[in-house]
């Protein structure tokens, strides 16, 4: 392991599965866990075992099914939760208990009806208790995004002393600005004794659309684990999306970080999760949306046909998409028509293209998208030319 290595902690099966309507059965969870293993995630957060007998059984089954990734179970800073998580993780080749408690004033006063000192004691006690079952204990300071940095640093220092191996700094409400979140991670790096013994982790929610930016800011300031989900699913507006942070790290070598994800499996994993959860991916979603590699305006199409990189920073093959798409709409130009006509076996001369293009525009003004079949009919009706096999 080098300092460049960023661990990918996937919580699709825990935070992601909390989405209303996205509930999975055990077989579906195993199928997704095996795909995440192939994808190369380092840690799978398999569930919250105390939450229901079904979740317990799923975590147990995932532990038996996967070999390489660490399997993690969530708990609150409550002995019973920790015991149940440990029991569910019994068959894991490598187990991690994830335990924690709210640290912001809002959580301490309104949710936990407690004091900073008592919460600090509970945090330490939870980590010590979890350490009786497993070596690898991750602590989360819920709502760390809105927690005062000085108090947060005290809690983190105390739980490291108690044996925490990973410190999760969640922006639970998705409130932070990237600069603020990055500064929080840097503050912990610079002010917590013993921080070098543990890994700092980001866990960002997307309420303001900043989850990915905040996670990357965290990494730029010393975090070495990112918690994320496939397609960015998760509570409310979701979590950081795995595909986005992974491709940002890949596309920007200047960040000087690396991870072990096989990016060519990103698209198929996205489709599997979307299908099994019954949760469609928005077409304009970065990396995995249906339009992520589709070009519809004439200016862009002309550029992409001449050289793909003109309007695409990622080679679609890098994320498991066969090829870029040239979509025919009323905004398309002649270059796109010639290109798509050639794909279906018609090599149009300049004059022929002018004729086809005029008719194409009439049709395109009536339809959202002109398909290959429509184009074939236009060409056959307007010209008497042969279609070659492609
Ligand atoms: O968002 C959050 O704070 C969480 C914790 C339970 C890690 O999901
Ligand atoms: Zn969360």
mmCIF file of N, CA, C and O and ligand atoms in Angstrom, residues 14-15 18 74 98 140 142-143 168 170-172 203 205 227 239, ligand 1:
data_model
loop_
_atom_site.group_PDB
_atom_site.id
_atom_site.type_symbol
_atom_site.label_atom_id
_atom_site.label_comp_id
_atom_site.label_asym_id
_atom_site.label_seq_id
_atom_site.Cartn_x
_atom_site.Cartn_y
_atom_site.Cartn_z
ATOM 1 N N UNK A 14 -25.983 -0.771 1.734
ATOM 2 C CA UNK A 14 -26.422 -0.243 3.047
ATOM 3 C C UNK A 14 -27.054 1.138 2.863
ATOM 4 O O UNK A 14 -28.264 1.257 2.826
ATOM 5 N N UNK A 15 -26.262 2.183 2.658
ATOM 6 C CA UNK A 15 -26.844 3.522 2.491
ATOM 7 C C UNK A 15 -27.706 3.546 1.223
ATOM 8 O O UNK A 15 -28.780 4.153 1.189
ATOM 9 N N UNK A 18 -31.152 2.044 1.554
ATOM 10 C CA UNK A 18 -32.093 2.783 2.408
ATOM 11 C C UNK A 18 -33.087 3.602 1.578
ATOM 12 O O UNK A 18 -34.053 4.127 2.108
ATOM 13 N N UNK A 74 -22.784 -2.194 9.660
ATOM 14 C CA UNK A 74 -23.018 -0.940 10.391
ATOM 15 C C UNK A 74 -23.639 -1.216 11.763
ATOM 16 O O UNK A 74 -24.388 -2.184 11.946
ATOM 17 N N UNK A 98 -18.470 -1.145 11.695
ATOM 18 C CA UNK A 98 -18.583 0.294 11.499
ATOM 19 C C UNK A 98 -19.507 0.796 12.607
ATOM 20 O O UNK A 98 -20.695 0.466 12.624
ATOM 21 N N UNK A 140 -17.640 6.261 12.839
ATOM 22 C CA UNK A 140 -18.223 7.404 12.119
ATOM 23 C C UNK A 140 -18.721 8.453 13.109
ATOM 24 O O UNK A 140 -19.356 8.135 14.111
ATOM 25 N N UNK A 142 -21.201 10.930 13.082
ATOM 26 C CA UNK A 142 -22.347 11.343 12.256
ATOM 27 C C UNK A 142 -22.520 12.868 12.305
ATOM 28 O O UNK A 142 -22.360 13.494 13.355
ATOM 29 N N UNK A 143 -22.828 13.431 11.152
ATOM 30 C CA UNK A 143 -22.980 14.890 10.988
ATOM 31 C C UNK A 143 -21.674 15.639 11.270
ATOM 32 O O UNK A 143 -21.692 16.798 11.714
ATOM 33 N N UNK A 168 -14.361 7.748 9.838
ATOM 34 C CA UNK A 168 -15.292 8.225 8.826
ATOM 35 C C UNK A 168 -15.811 9.613 9.234
ATOM 36 O O UNK A 168 -16.327 9.778 10.335
ATOM 37 N N UNK A 170 -18.461 11.856 8.073
ATOM 38 C CA UNK A 170 -19.588 12.043 7.150
ATOM 39 C C UNK A 170 -20.098 13.473 7.097
ATOM 40 O O UNK A 170 -20.251 14.134 8.120
ATOM 41 N N UNK A 171 -20.366 13.910 5.873
ATOM 42 C CA UNK A 171 -21.148 15.130 5.699
ATOM 43 C C UNK A 171 -22.577 14.611 5.515
ATOM 44 O O UNK A 171 -23.111 14.553 4.404
ATOM 45 N N UNK A 172 -23.160 14.221 6.636
ATOM 46 C CA UNK A 172 -24.436 13.488 6.647
ATOM 47 C C UNK A 172 -25.567 14.240 5.951
ATOM 48 O O UNK A 172 -26.425 13.636 5.312
ATOM 49 N N UNK A 203 -17.451 10.507 3.538
ATOM 50 C CA UNK A 203 -18.790 9.910 3.353
ATOM 51 C C UNK A 203 -19.710 11.112 3.127
ATOM 52 O O UNK A 203 -20.158 11.755 4.074
ATOM 53 N N UNK A 205 -22.947 13.231 1.409
ATOM 54 C CA UNK A 205 -24.290 13.162 0.822
ATOM 55 C C UNK A 205 -24.464 14.308 -0.160
ATOM 56 O O UNK A 205 -23.724 15.287 -0.154
ATOM 57 N N UNK A 227 -16.256 6.711 0.678
ATOM 58 C CA UNK A 227 -17.473 5.915 0.785
ATOM 59 C C UNK A 227 -18.432 6.403 -0.292
ATOM 60 O O UNK A 227 -18.659 7.607 -0.444
ATOM 61 N N UNK A 239 -25.719 9.547 -2.255
ATOM 62 C CA UNK A 239 -24.328 9.593 -1.777
ATOM 63 C C UNK A 239 -23.411 9.957 -2.946
ATOM 64 O O UNK A 239 -23.847 10.039 -4.091
HETATM 65 O O1 LIG B 1 -24.544 9.667 6.418
HETATM 66 C C1 LIG B 1 -24.116 9.170 7.473
HETATM 67 O O2 LIG B 1 -23.716 9.869 8.403
HETATM 68 C C2 LIG B 1 -24.118 7.715 7.563
HETATM 69 C C3 LIG B 1 -23.452 7.110 8.761
HETATM 70 C C4 LIG B 1 -24.298 6.065 9.381
HETATM 71 C C5 LIG B 1 -22.104 6.590 8.361
HETATM 72 O O3 LIG B 1 -24.583 7.044 6.687
#
